[in-house]
């Protein structure tokens, strides 16, 4: 009888400990997610008198926009895909190279690590404005340097052909430190005896990398592919800060899905359509996460 | 894997680095040269930012890197004529408030999940973790509607609570604390119970002090994350004196787009204290990231 009461008392305490978090997650995380789904089915303008139910109209508009060659929404999805497909592999390759090099040296390792790490913890907005200044025509440092080497001046952010790459370079640059730290942690977990064995067998440096380092680094690679893809998918602040009036220009060449969400929801008050965009975003993230779960569980089996 | 690692010192081979000592001097020099070059590209933008902040409006049009006659006028202007000091205070209040809240609620929830059995435990845990899959971008629209017409109070728009509420409890932090608190021995808790310690006392006086390393890492990431948070503070604040630092910086820089000396002064002022904190705590932060995989 006493045992019973002790067990029940402990159970009661567990619920007390969790009471506020449960209410929080229900009200702030879970309910709004369903609310966003519901909103995407309405013509939701917070200032209008009523919010008519429109079924899947917002999604149909989205689909129609996607099929229009020069629509902003289409540009947003194409650019976002571009940021992921170009940015993620580039970032991981450079980060892996840096991590491998940092792993080889002993002097000044901490100092180097800090240099690569600093941009990651600083505010994206501040960094974006610093680069906007670096990219300036004529007086920006990059163009000053180009001039010093007698190379032609570049418009960078002002040219629709160069703007996306210019913004991408900043995001890749800023995120390197995080990937380097994760890779370094992965490298530390590879038992050194493997390298010694390879050395005894007379394996070349490339063979060692190909057959030992790369396969054993796989968990870090999968983790980073997923995490960085999702963060490129959600790109917003750098584009807002590095384009004129934060419009994702010039000529929509840098706009992203989240920037579309922001503009539609909070500047045009077209919240139903914006909610539909976020539902699509959610579905993509869900697919990427499921991919990660499948890959990681297959490996442990 | 860890057992293999521990067995390693027994091996007679000296120097564990994969670099071979014979004829690798050239390679070593190459590695250092490349690293120095890359490190320079990481640092130069910051130096350029700081250098510009000491230039006059005329001098920013000259191609020299460092100012000829450094001026503090930009700093005087930004600190006295703009709301930047206020944005600082706002960011600080929000980041401190949510970090304290996260430290308490994430650890107590983690404790409950790690050390108690109760009906519905699995469902609640999965619901918490599942919420991680919903991106912030999807929630900001409902949050905004909710803030305009909140369940408690008049309006959450342009209030500290409005800026902070989405982050006062985090699923990732609860997960981290649960993992960590599973390592707290049950015997210790039972001994406490026999001594008449209350269940809350077990958390407060035994489990929490034993998990300080994880709480510390959680606090640092949470502080950095809140300090740099942008999209939600941008939406929930409209009054100039309620902006957080990143929102204020975006506003200020857009106003002064051509005055790069002022924009860079704002950027420098917003970054320097944080950079100092990071340089001081860098070991701890980097190890924390490696340990938890948490992204700031």
Coordinates of C-alpha atoms in Angstrom, one line a residue:
Chain A
X1 CA 0.0 0.0 0.0
X2 CA 2.8 2.3 0.9
X3 CA 4.7 1.4 -2.3
X4 CA 1.5 2.3 -4.3
X5 CA 1.3 5.7 -2.8
X6 CA 5.0 6.4 -3.4
X7 CA 4.7 5.4 -7.0
X8 CA 1.6 7.5 -7.5
X9 CA 3.2 10.4 -5.7
X10 CA 6.2 10.2 -8.1
X11 CA 3.9 10.1 -11.0
X12 CA 2.0 13.2 -9.8
X13 CA 5.3 15.0 -9.5
X14 CA 6.3 14.1 -13.0
X15 CA 3.1 15.7 -14.3
X16 CA 3.7 18.8 -12.1
X17 CA 7.2 19.1 -13.6
X18 CA 5.8 18.8 -17.1
X19 CA 2.7 20.9 -16.7
X20 CA 4.0 24.2 -17.9
X21 CA 6.0 22.7 -20.8
X22 CA 3.0 20.7 -21.9
X23 CA 0.8 23.7 -22.0
X24 CA 3.6 25.7 -23.7
X25 CA 4.0 23.1 -26.5
X26 CA 0.3 22.7 -27.0
X27 CA -0.4 26.4 -27.3
X28 CA 2.8 27.8 -28.8
X29 CA 4.1 25.0 -31.0
X30 CA 1.4 22.4 -31.9
X31 CA -1.8 24.4 -32.1
X32 CA -0.1 27.1 -34.4
X33 CA 1.1 24.4 -36.7
X34 CA -2.4 23.2 -37.2
X35 CA -3.6 26.8 -37.4
X36 CA -1.2 27.4 -40.3
X37 CA -2.6 24.4 -42.2
X38 CA -6.1 25.7 -41.6
X39 CA -5.2 29.2 -42.7
X40 CA -3.8 28.0 -46.0
X41 CA -7.4 27.0 -46.8
X42 CA -8.8 30.5 -46.3
X43 CA -8.5 33.8 -48.0
X44 CA -7.0 35.1 -44.8
X45 CA -6.5 38.9 -44.5
X46 CA -6.4 40.0 -40.9
X47 CA -7.8 43.4 -41.7
X48 CA -10.7 42.2 -43.8
X49 CA -14.2 41.8 -42.3
X50 CA -14.4 38.1 -43.0
X51 CA -12.0 35.4 -44.0
X52 CA -13.8 33.2 -46.6
X53 CA -13.0 29.5 -46.9
X54 CA -11.5 28.9 -50.3
X55 CA -10.5 25.2 -50.2
X56 CA -7.4 24.6 -52.1
X57 CA -7.5 27.8 -54.0
X58 CA -4.2 29.1 -52.5
X59 CA -2.5 26.0 -53.5
X60 CA -3.9 26.3 -57.0
X61 CA -2.7 29.9 -57.2
X62 CA 0.7 28.6 -56.1
X63 CA 0.7 25.9 -58.8
X64 CA -0.3 28.4 -61.4
X65 CA 2.4 30.8 -60.3
X66 CA 4.9 28.0 -60.5
X67 CA 4.0 27.4 -64.1
X68 CA 4.3 31.1 -65.1
X69 CA 7.9 31.5 -66.4
X70 CA 8.5 34.9 -64.8
X71 CA 6.5 34.9 -61.6
X72 CA 8.1 35.9 -58.3
X73 CA 7.0 32.7 -56.6
X74 CA 8.6 30.6 -59.3
X75 CA 11.8 32.6 -59.0
X76 CA 11.7 32.1 -55.2
X77 CA 11.5 28.3 -55.5
X78 CA 14.1 28.2 -58.3
X79 CA 16.5 30.4 -56.4
X80 CA 16.0 28.5 -53.1
X81 CA 16.8 25.2 -54.9
X82 CA 19.9 27.0 -56.4
X83 CA 21.0 28.1 -52.9
X84 CA 20.7 24.5 -51.6
X85 CA 22.2 22.7 -54.6
X86 CA 25.2 25.0 -55.0
X87 CA 25.7 26.2 -51.4
X88 CA 25.4 22.9 -49.4
X89 CA 28.0 20.9 -51.3
X90 CA 30.4 23.9 -51.6
X91 CA 30.2 24.6 -47.9
X92 CA 30.7 20.9 -46.9
X93 CA 33.6 20.5 -49.3
X94 CA 35.5 23.5 -48.1
X95 CA 34.7 22.7 -44.5
X96 CA 35.9 19.2 -44.9
X97 CA 39.1 20.4 -46.4
X98 CA 39.7 22.8 -43.6
X99 CA 38.9 20.2 -40.9
X100 CA 41.3 17.7 -42.5
X101 CA 44.0 20.4 -42.5
X102 CA 43.3 21.5 -38.9
X103 CA 43.5 17.8 -38.0
X104 CA 47.0 17.6 -39.3
X105 CA 48.5 20.5 -37.5
X106 CA 49.4 21.0 -33.9
X107 CA 50.7 24.5 -33.6
X108 CA 48.2 27.4 -33.6
X109 CA 45.3 24.9 -34.1
X110 CA 43.1 26.7 -31.6
X111 CA 43.8 30.1 -33.2
X112 CA 42.8 28.8 -36.6
X113 CA 39.8 27.1 -35.3
X114 CA 38.6 30.4 -33.7
X115 CA 39.2 32.3 -36.9
X116 CA 36.9 29.9 -38.8
X117 CA 34.4 29.8 -36.0
X118 CA 33.9 33.5 -35.4
X119 CA 31.6 34.4 -38.4
X120 CA 29.3 31.6 -37.4
X121 CA 28.3 33.1 -34.0
X122 CA 27.9 36.7 -35.3
X123 CA 24.7 38.2 -36.4
X124 CA 23.8 37.5 -40.0
X125 CA 22.4 41.0 -40.4
X126 CA 25.7 42.6 -39.3
X127 CA 27.7 40.3 -41.6
X128 CA 25.3 40.9 -44.5
X129 CA 25.8 44.7 -44.3
X130 CA 29.6 44.3 -44.0
X131 CA 29.6 42.3 -47.2
X132 CA 27.2 44.7 -48.9
X133 CA 29.9 47.3 -48.3
X134 CA 32.6 45.0 -49.5
X135 CA 30.7 44.3 -52.7
X136 CA 30.0 48.0 -53.4
X137 CA 30.9 49.2 -56.9
X138 CA 33.9 51.5 -57.1
X139 CA 34.6 51.9 -53.3
X140 CA 34.0 48.4 -52.0
X141 CA 37.1 46.5 -51.0
X142 CA 36.6 43.8 -53.6
X143 CA 36.4 46.3 -56.4
X144 CA 39.3 48.2 -55.0
X145 CA 41.3 45.0 -55.1
X146 CA 40.2 44.1 -58.6
X147 CA 41.3 47.6 -59.7
X148 CA 44.7 47.2 -57.9
X149 CA 45.3 44.0 -60.0
X150 CA 44.0 45.8 -63.1
X151 CA 41.0 43.4 -63.4
X152 CA 37.6 44.6 -64.6
X153 CA 35.2 46.0 -62.0
X154 CA 32.3 43.8 -61.1
X155 CA 28.7 44.8 -60.2
X156 CA 28.2 41.8 -57.8
X157 CA 24.9 42.5 -56.0
X158 CA 23.7 44.9 -58.6
X159 CA 23.8 42.4 -61.5
X160 CA 21.0 39.7 -61.7
X161 CA 23.6 37.3 -63.0
X162 CA 26.0 37.7 -60.1
X163 CA 23.7 38.6 -57.2
X164 CA 22.7 35.1 -56.2
X165 CA 26.3 33.8 -56.2
X166 CA 27.4 36.9 -54.3
X167 CA 24.9 36.3 -51.5
X168 CA 25.6 32.6 -51.5
X169 CA 29.3 33.2 -51.0
X170 CA 28.5 35.1 -47.8
X171 CA 26.2 32.4 -46.4
X172 CA 28.7 29.7 -47.2
X173 CA 31.5 31.8 -45.6
X174 CA 29.5 32.4 -42.5
X175 CA 28.4 28.8 -42.0
X176 CA 31.8 27.2 -42.5
X177 CA 32.8 27.3 -38.9
X178 CA 29.9 25.1 -37.7
X179 CA 30.6 22.4 -40.4
X180 CA 34.3 22.5 -39.5
X181 CA 33.6 21.9 -35.8
X182 CA 31.2 19.0 -36.6
X183 CA 33.8 17.4 -39.0
X184 CA 36.6 17.8 -36.5
X185 CA 34.5 16.0 -33.8
X186 CA 33.8 13.3 -36.4
X187 CA 37.5 13.0 -37.2
X188 CA 38.4 12.7 -33.5
X189 CA 36.2 9.6 -33.2
X190 CA 38.1 7.7 -35.9
X191 CA 40.4 5.3 -34.0
X192 CA 44.0 6.0 -34.8
X193 CA 44.9 2.4 -35.1
X194 CA 43.2 2.3 -38.5
X195 CA 45.6 4.9 -39.8
X196 CA 48.6 3.0 -38.3
X197 CA 47.4 -0.2 -39.9
X198 CA 47.0 1.6 -43.3
X199 CA 50.5 3.0 -42.8
X200 CA 51.9 -0.4 -42.1
X201 CA 50.2 -1.7 -45.3
X202 CA 51.8 1.1 -47.3
X203 CA 48.5 2.8 -48.3
X204 CA 48.8 6.1 -50.0
X205 CA 47.4 9.2 -48.5
X206 CA 44.5 9.2 -51.0
X207 CA 43.7 5.5 -50.3
X208 CA 43.7 6.2 -46.5
X209 CA 41.3 9.1 -47.0
X210 CA 39.1 7.2 -49.5
X211 CA 38.9 3.9 -47.5
X212 CA 39.1 5.0 -43.9
X213 CA 38.4 8.7 -43.3
X214 CA 35.5 9.1 -45.7
X215 CA 33.4 6.0 -44.7
X216 CA 34.0 6.6 -41.0
X217 CA 33.0 10.2 -41.3
X218 CA 29.7 9.3 -42.9
X219 CA 27.5 10.1 -39.8
X220 CA 28.9 13.6 -39.7
X221 CA 28.4 14.0 -43.5
X222 CA 24.7 12.9 -43.4
X223 CA 24.0 15.1 -40.4
X224 CA 25.5 18.1 -42.0
X225 CA 23.9 17.5 -45.4
X226 CA 20.5 17.5 -43.8
X227 CA 21.1 20.4 -41.4
X228 CA 22.7 22.6 -44.0
X229 CA 20.1 21.8 -46.6
X230 CA 17.4 22.8 -44.2
X231 CA 19.1 26.0 -43.3
X232 CA 19.6 27.0 -47.0
X233 CA 16.0 26.1 -47.6
X234 CA 15.0 28.6 -44.9
X235 CA 17.2 31.4 -46.2
X236 CA 15.8 34.9 -45.4
X237 CA 17.9 37.4 -43.4
X238 CA 20.9 37.6 -45.8
X239 CA 18.7 38.3 -48.8
X240 CA 16.6 40.9 -46.9
X241 CA 19.8 42.7 -45.8
X242 CA 21.8 42.5 -49.0
X243 CA 19.2 43.5 -51.6
X244 CA 17.7 47.0 -52.2
X245 CA 14.6 47.5 -50.0
X246 CA 15.1 43.8 -49.1
X247 CA 13.1 42.9 -52.3
X248 CA 15.2 39.9 -53.3
X249 CA 16.3 41.7 -56.5
X250 CA 17.7 42.7 -58.8
X251 CA 14.8 41.4 -60.9
X252 CA 13.9 38.7 -58.3
X253 CA 17.2 37.0 -59.0
X254 CA 17.9 36.4 -55.3
X255 CA 14.5 36.1 -53.7
X256 CA 13.7 33.0 -51.6
X257 CA 10.6 31.1 -50.5
X258 CA 10.8 32.5 -46.9
X259 CA 11.2 36.1 -48.3
X260 CA 8.0 35.4 -50.3
X261 CA 6.3 34.3 -47.1
X262 CA 7.3 37.4 -45.3
X263 CA 6.3 39.7 -48.1
X264 CA 2.9 38.1 -48.8
X265 CA 2.0 37.7 -45.1
X266 CA 3.2 40.9 -43.5
X267 CA 3.3 43.4 -46.3
X268 CA 0.4 42.4 -48.5
X269 CA -1.5 40.8 -45.6
X270 CA -2.2 37.8 -47.9
X271 CA -1.8 35.4 -45.0
X272 CA -3.7 32.5 -46.5
X273 CA -1.4 32.3 -49.5
X274 CA 1.6 32.8 -47.3
X275 CA 0.5 30.0 -45.0
X276 CA 0.2 27.7 -48.1
X277 CA 3.8 28.5 -48.9
X278 CA 4.9 27.6 -45.4
X279 CA 3.0 24.3 -45.7
X280 CA 5.0 23.4 -48.8
X281 CA 8.1 24.4 -46.9
X282 CA 7.1 22.1 -44.1
X283 CA 6.5 19.2 -46.5
X284 CA 10.0 19.6 -48.0
X285 CA 11.6 19.6 -44.5
X286 CA 9.6 16.6 -43.5
X287 CA 10.9 14.7 -46.6
X288 CA 14.5 15.7 -45.9
X289 CA 14.1 14.6 -42.2
X290 CA 12.6 11.2 -43.2
X291 CA 15.5 10.7 -45.6
X292 CA 17.9 11.4 -42.7
X293 CA 16.1 9.0 -40.4
X294 CA 16.1 6.2 -43.1
X295 CA 19.8 6.7 -43.8
X296 CA 20.8 6.7 -40.2
X297 CA 18.7 3.7 -39.1
X298 CA 20.0 1.7 -42.1
X299 CA 23.5 2.3 -41.0
X300 CA 23.0 1.3 -37.3
X301 CA 21.3 -2.0 -38.5
Chain B
X1 CA 35.0 2.6 -30.6
X2 CA 36.0 4.2 -27.3
X3 CA 37.6 1.0 -26.1
X4 CA 39.8 0.9 -29.2
X5 CA 40.7 4.5 -28.5
X6 CA 41.6 3.7 -24.9
X7 CA 43.8 0.8 -26.0
X8 CA 45.8 3.1 -28.3
X9 CA 48.5 4.3 -25.9
X10 CA 49.7 0.7 -25.5
X11 CA 50.8 0.7 -29.1
X12 CA 54.5 1.4 -29.6
X13 CA 54.0 3.7 -32.6
X14 CA 54.7 7.3 -31.6
X15 CA 52.9 10.4 -32.8
X16 CA 49.3 9.7 -33.5
X17 CA 48.8 12.2 -36.2
X18 CA 48.1 10.8 -39.6
X19 CA 50.9 13.0 -41.1
X20 CA 53.9 10.9 -41.8
X21 CA 57.1 12.4 -40.6
X22 CA 59.3 11.4 -43.6
X23 CA 59.4 13.9 -46.4
X24 CA 56.2 15.7 -45.4
X25 CA 57.7 19.0 -44.6
X26 CA 56.6 20.4 -47.9
X27 CA 53.1 19.2 -47.3
X28 CA 53.1 20.7 -43.9
X29 CA 54.2 24.1 -45.2
X30 CA 51.5 23.9 -47.8
X31 CA 48.8 23.1 -45.2
X32 CA 49.9 26.0 -43.1
X33 CA 50.0 28.4 -46.1
X34 CA 46.5 27.3 -47.1
X35 CA 45.2 27.7 -43.6
X36 CA 46.7 31.1 -43.2
X37 CA 45.2 32.2 -46.5
X38 CA 41.7 30.9 -45.5
X39 CA 42.0 32.4 -42.0
X40 CA 42.8 35.7 -43.6
X41 CA 39.6 35.6 -45.7
X42 CA 37.7 34.9 -42.4
X43 CA 39.2 37.8 -40.6
X44 CA 39.5 40.5 -43.3
X45 CA 35.8 41.4 -43.5
X46 CA 35.8 42.1 -39.7
X47 CA 39.0 44.3 -40.0
X48 CA 37.4 46.2 -43.0
X49 CA 34.3 46.7 -40.9
X50 CA 36.3 48.1 -38.0
X51 CA 38.6 50.2 -40.2
X52 CA 35.7 51.8 -42.0
X53 CA 34.0 52.7 -38.7
X54 CA 36.9 55.0 -37.9
X55 CA 36.8 56.8 -41.3
X56 CA 35.1 60.0 -42.2
X57 CA 32.4 60.3 -44.9
X58 CA 35.0 61.5 -47.3
X59 CA 37.6 58.9 -46.6
X60 CA 35.3 56.0 -47.3
X61 CA 35.7 57.0 -51.0
X62 CA 39.5 56.4 -50.9
X63 CA 40.9 53.0 -51.6
X64 CA 43.1 52.8 -48.5
X65 CA 42.3 50.0 -46.0
X66 CA 43.1 51.8 -42.7
X67 CA 42.0 55.3 -42.0
X68 CA 44.7 58.1 -42.2
X69 CA 43.3 60.1 -39.4
X70 CA 41.0 57.9 -37.3
X71 CA 37.9 59.6 -36.0
X72 CA 35.5 58.7 -33.2
X73 CA 32.7 60.9 -34.6
X74 CA 30.8 57.9 -36.0
X75 CA 30.7 56.3 -32.6
X76 CA 29.5 59.5 -31.0
X77 CA 26.8 59.8 -33.6
X78 CA 25.6 56.2 -33.5
X79 CA 25.6 56.1 -29.7
X80 CA 23.9 59.4 -29.1
X81 CA 21.7 60.1 -32.2
X82 CA 20.3 56.6 -32.8
X83 CA 18.4 54.1 -30.6
X84 CA 21.2 51.6 -30.8
X85 CA 21.9 51.7 -27.0
X86 CA 18.2 51.0 -26.5
X87 CA 18.2 48.0 -28.9
X88 CA 21.2 46.7 -27.0
X89 CA 19.2 46.7 -23.8
X90 CA 16.2 45.1 -25.5
X91 CA 18.3 42.3 -26.9
X92 CA 20.0 41.8 -23.6
X93 CA 16.7 41.6 -21.6
X94 CA 15.1 39.2 -24.1
X95 CA 18.2 36.9 -24.3
X96 CA 18.7 36.8 -20.5
X97 CA 15.0 36.2 -19.8
X98 CA 14.6 33.3 -22.3
X99 CA 17.9 31.8 -21.3
X100 CA 16.9 31.6 -17.6
X101 CA 13.6 30.3 -18.6
X102 CA 15.1 27.6 -20.9
X103 CA 17.7 26.6 -18.3
X104 CA 14.9 26.0 -15.7
X105 CA 12.1 24.5 -17.8
X106 CA 14.2 22.4 -20.2
X107 CA 16.1 20.9 -17.3
X108 CA 13.1 20.1 -15.2
X109 CA 11.3 18.6 -18.1
X110 CA 14.4 16.6 -19.0
X111 CA 14.5 15.4 -15.4
X112 CA 10.9 14.2 -15.5
X113 CA 11.5 12.3 -18.8
X114 CA 14.8 10.8 -17.6
X115 CA 13.8 9.8 -14.1
X116 CA 10.1 9.2 -13.9
X117 CA 7.6 6.6 -15.2
X118 CA 4.1 7.8 -15.9
X119 CA 1.3 7.1 -18.4
X120 CA 1.6 9.1 -21.6
X121 CA 5.3 9.6 -21.2
X122 CA 6.1 8.4 -24.7
X123 CA 3.4 10.3 -26.4
X124 CA 4.3 13.6 -24.7
X125 CA 8.0 13.1 -25.5
X126 CA 7.3 12.3 -29.2
X127 CA 4.9 15.3 -29.4
X128 CA 7.7 17.6 -28.0
X129 CA 10.3 16.3 -30.3
X130 CA 8.0 16.2 -33.3
X131 CA 7.4 19.9 -32.9
X132 CA 11.1 20.4 -34.0
X133 CA 10.1 19.4 -37.5
X134 CA 7.8 22.4 -37.9
X135 CA 9.9 25.3 -39.1
X136 CA 9.6 28.7 -37.3
X137 CA 8.6 30.2 -40.7
X138 CA 5.4 28.1 -40.6
X139 CA 4.5 29.3 -37.1
X140 CA 5.2 33.1 -37.4
X141 CA 1.9 33.8 -39.1
X142 CA -0.2 32.1 -36.4
X143 CA 2.1 33.6 -33.7
X144 CA 1.5 37.0 -35.1
X145 CA -2.3 36.6 -35.1
X146 CA -2.0 35.3 -31.6
X147 CA 0.1 38.2 -30.5
X148 CA -2.3 40.8 -31.8
X149 CA -5.1 39.0 -30.0
X150 CA -3.5 37.1 -27.2
X151 CA -5.0 34.5 -24.8
X152 CA -3.7 36.6 -21.9
X153 CA -3.2 40.4 -21.7
X154 CA -4.0 43.1 -24.2
X155 CA -1.4 42.7 -27.0
X156 CA 1.9 41.0 -27.2
X157 CA 3.1 43.1 -30.1
X158 CA 5.9 45.5 -29.1
X159 CA 6.4 43.8 -25.7
X160 CA 9.4 41.8 -24.4
X161 CA 7.2 38.8 -23.7
X162 CA 6.0 39.0 -27.3
X163 CA 9.6 38.8 -28.6
X164 CA 10.6 36.1 -26.2
X165 CA 7.6 33.8 -25.9
X166 CA 8.4 31.4 -28.8
X167 CA 11.7 30.5 -27.2
X168 CA 11.1 30.2 -23.5
X169 CA 11.1 26.4 -23.6
X170 CA 12.9 24.4 -26.3
X171 CA 12.4 20.8 -27.5
X172 CA 16.1 20.4 -28.4
X173 CA 17.1 21.6 -24.9
X174 CA 14.7 19.2 -23.2
X175 CA 16.1 16.3 -25.3
X176 CA 19.7 17.3 -24.4
X177 CA 18.8 17.6 -20.7
X178 CA 17.0 14.2 -20.7
X179 CA 20.1 12.5 -22.3
X180 CA 22.3 14.1 -19.7
X181 CA 20.1 13.5 -16.7
X182 CA 19.8 9.8 -17.5
X183 CA 23.3 9.6 -16.2
X184 CA 22.3 10.8 -12.7
X185 CA 22.4 7.6 -10.6
X186 CA 19.0 6.4 -9.3
X187 CA 20.6 5.3 -6.0
X188 CA 21.5 8.9 -5.3
X189 CA 17.9 10.0 -5.8
X190 CA 16.5 7.1 -3.7
X191 CA 19.0 8.0 -0.9
X192 CA 17.7 11.6 -1.1
X193 CA 14.1 10.3 -0.8
X194 CA 15.0 8.2 2.3
X195 CA 16.5 11.4 3.8
X196 CA 13.2 13.1 3.2
X197 CA 14.1 15.3 0.3
X198 CA 11.1 16.4 -1.8
X199 CA 10.8 15.4 -5.4
X200 CA 11.5 19.0 -6.4
X201 CA 14.5 19.0 -4.0
X202 CA 15.8 16.0 -5.9
X203 CA 15.8 18.0 -9.1
X204 CA 17.0 21.2 -7.6
X205 CA 19.7 19.9 -5.2
X206 CA 20.9 16.7 -6.9
X207 CA 20.1 16.3 -10.6
X208 CA 20.5 20.0 -11.6
X209 CA 23.9 20.5 -9.9
X210 CA 25.2 17.2 -11.5
X211 CA 24.1 18.5 -14.9
X212 CA 25.7 21.9 -14.8
X213 CA 28.0 21.2 -17.8
X214 CA 25.0 20.5 -20.1
X215 CA 23.0 23.4 -18.6
X216 CA 26.0 25.7 -19.3
X217 CA 26.3 24.6 -22.9
X218 CA 22.5 25.0 -23.3
X219 CA 22.6 28.5 -21.8
X220 CA 25.4 29.7 -24.1
X221 CA 23.7 28.4 -27.3
X222 CA 20.4 29.8 -26.2
X223 CA 21.8 33.2 -25.5
X224 CA 23.6 33.3 -28.8
X225 CA 20.5 32.1 -30.7
X226 CA 18.3 34.7 -29.0
X227 CA 20.8 37.5 -29.5
X228 CA 21.0 36.8 -33.2
X229 CA 17.3 35.9 -33.7
X230 CA 15.8 37.9 -36.5
X231 CA 12.7 36.9 -38.3
X232 CA 10.3 36.8 -35.3
X233 CA 11.5 40.0 -33.6
X234 CA 11.3 41.7 -37.0
X235 CA 7.6 40.8 -37.2
X236 CA 6.5 41.3 -33.6
X237 CA 8.1 44.7 -33.1
X238 CA 6.9 47.8 -35.0
X239 CA 7.9 50.5 -32.5
X240 CA 11.5 51.7 -32.9
X241 CA 12.3 51.5 -29.2
X242 CA 11.2 47.9 -29.0
X243 CA 13.5 46.6 -31.8
X244 CA 16.2 44.1 -30.9
X245 CA 19.7 44.6 -32.1
X246 CA 19.5 42.7 -35.4
X247 CA 16.2 44.3 -36.3
X248 CA 17.4 47.8 -35.3
X249 CA 20.6 47.3 -37.2
X250 CA 18.6 46.3 -40.3
X251 CA 16.4 49.4 -39.9
X252 CA 19.3 51.7 -39.2
X253 CA 21.5 50.4 -42.1
X254 CA 18.6 50.7 -44.5
X255 CA 18.2 54.4 -43.4
X256 CA 21.8 55.2 -43.9
X257 CA 22.6 52.9 -46.8
X258 CA 25.1 55.2 -48.5
X259 CA 26.8 56.3 -45.2
X260 CA 29.0 53.2 -45.0
X261 CA 31.1 54.7 -42.2
X262 CA 27.9 54.8 -40.0
X263 CA 26.6 51.4 -41.1
X264 CA 30.0 49.8 -40.2
X265 CA 30.0 51.6 -36.9
X266 CA 26.6 50.1 -36.1
X267 CA 27.8 46.7 -37.2
X268 CA 31.0 47.0 -35.1
X269 CA 29.1 48.1 -32.0
X270 CA 26.7 45.2 -32.4
X271 CA 29.4 42.6 -32.9
X272 CA 32.2 43.6 -30.6
X273 CA 30.8 42.5 -27.2
X274 CA 29.6 39.2 -28.7
X275 CA 33.0 38.6 -30.3
X276 CA 34.6 39.2 -27.0
X277 CA 32.4 36.7 -25.2
X278 CA 33.0 34.2 -27.9
X279 CA 36.8 34.6 -27.8
X280 CA 36.7 34.2 -24.0
X281 CA 34.5 31.2 -24.0
X282 CA 35.5 29.7 -27.4
X283 CA 36.8 26.4 -26.0
X284 CA 33.6 25.8 -24.2
X285 CA 31.4 26.8 -27.1
X286 CA 33.2 24.8 -29.7
X287 CA 33.3 21.7 -27.4
X288 CA 29.6 22.2 -26.7
X289 CA 28.7 22.2 -30.4
X290 CA 30.8 19.1 -31.0
X291 CA 29.1 17.4 -28.0
X292 CA 25.5 18.3 -28.7
X293 CA 25.5 19.1 -32.5
X294 CA 23.3 22.1 -31.6
X295 CA 23.2 24.8 -34.1
X296 CA 23.2 28.3 -32.5

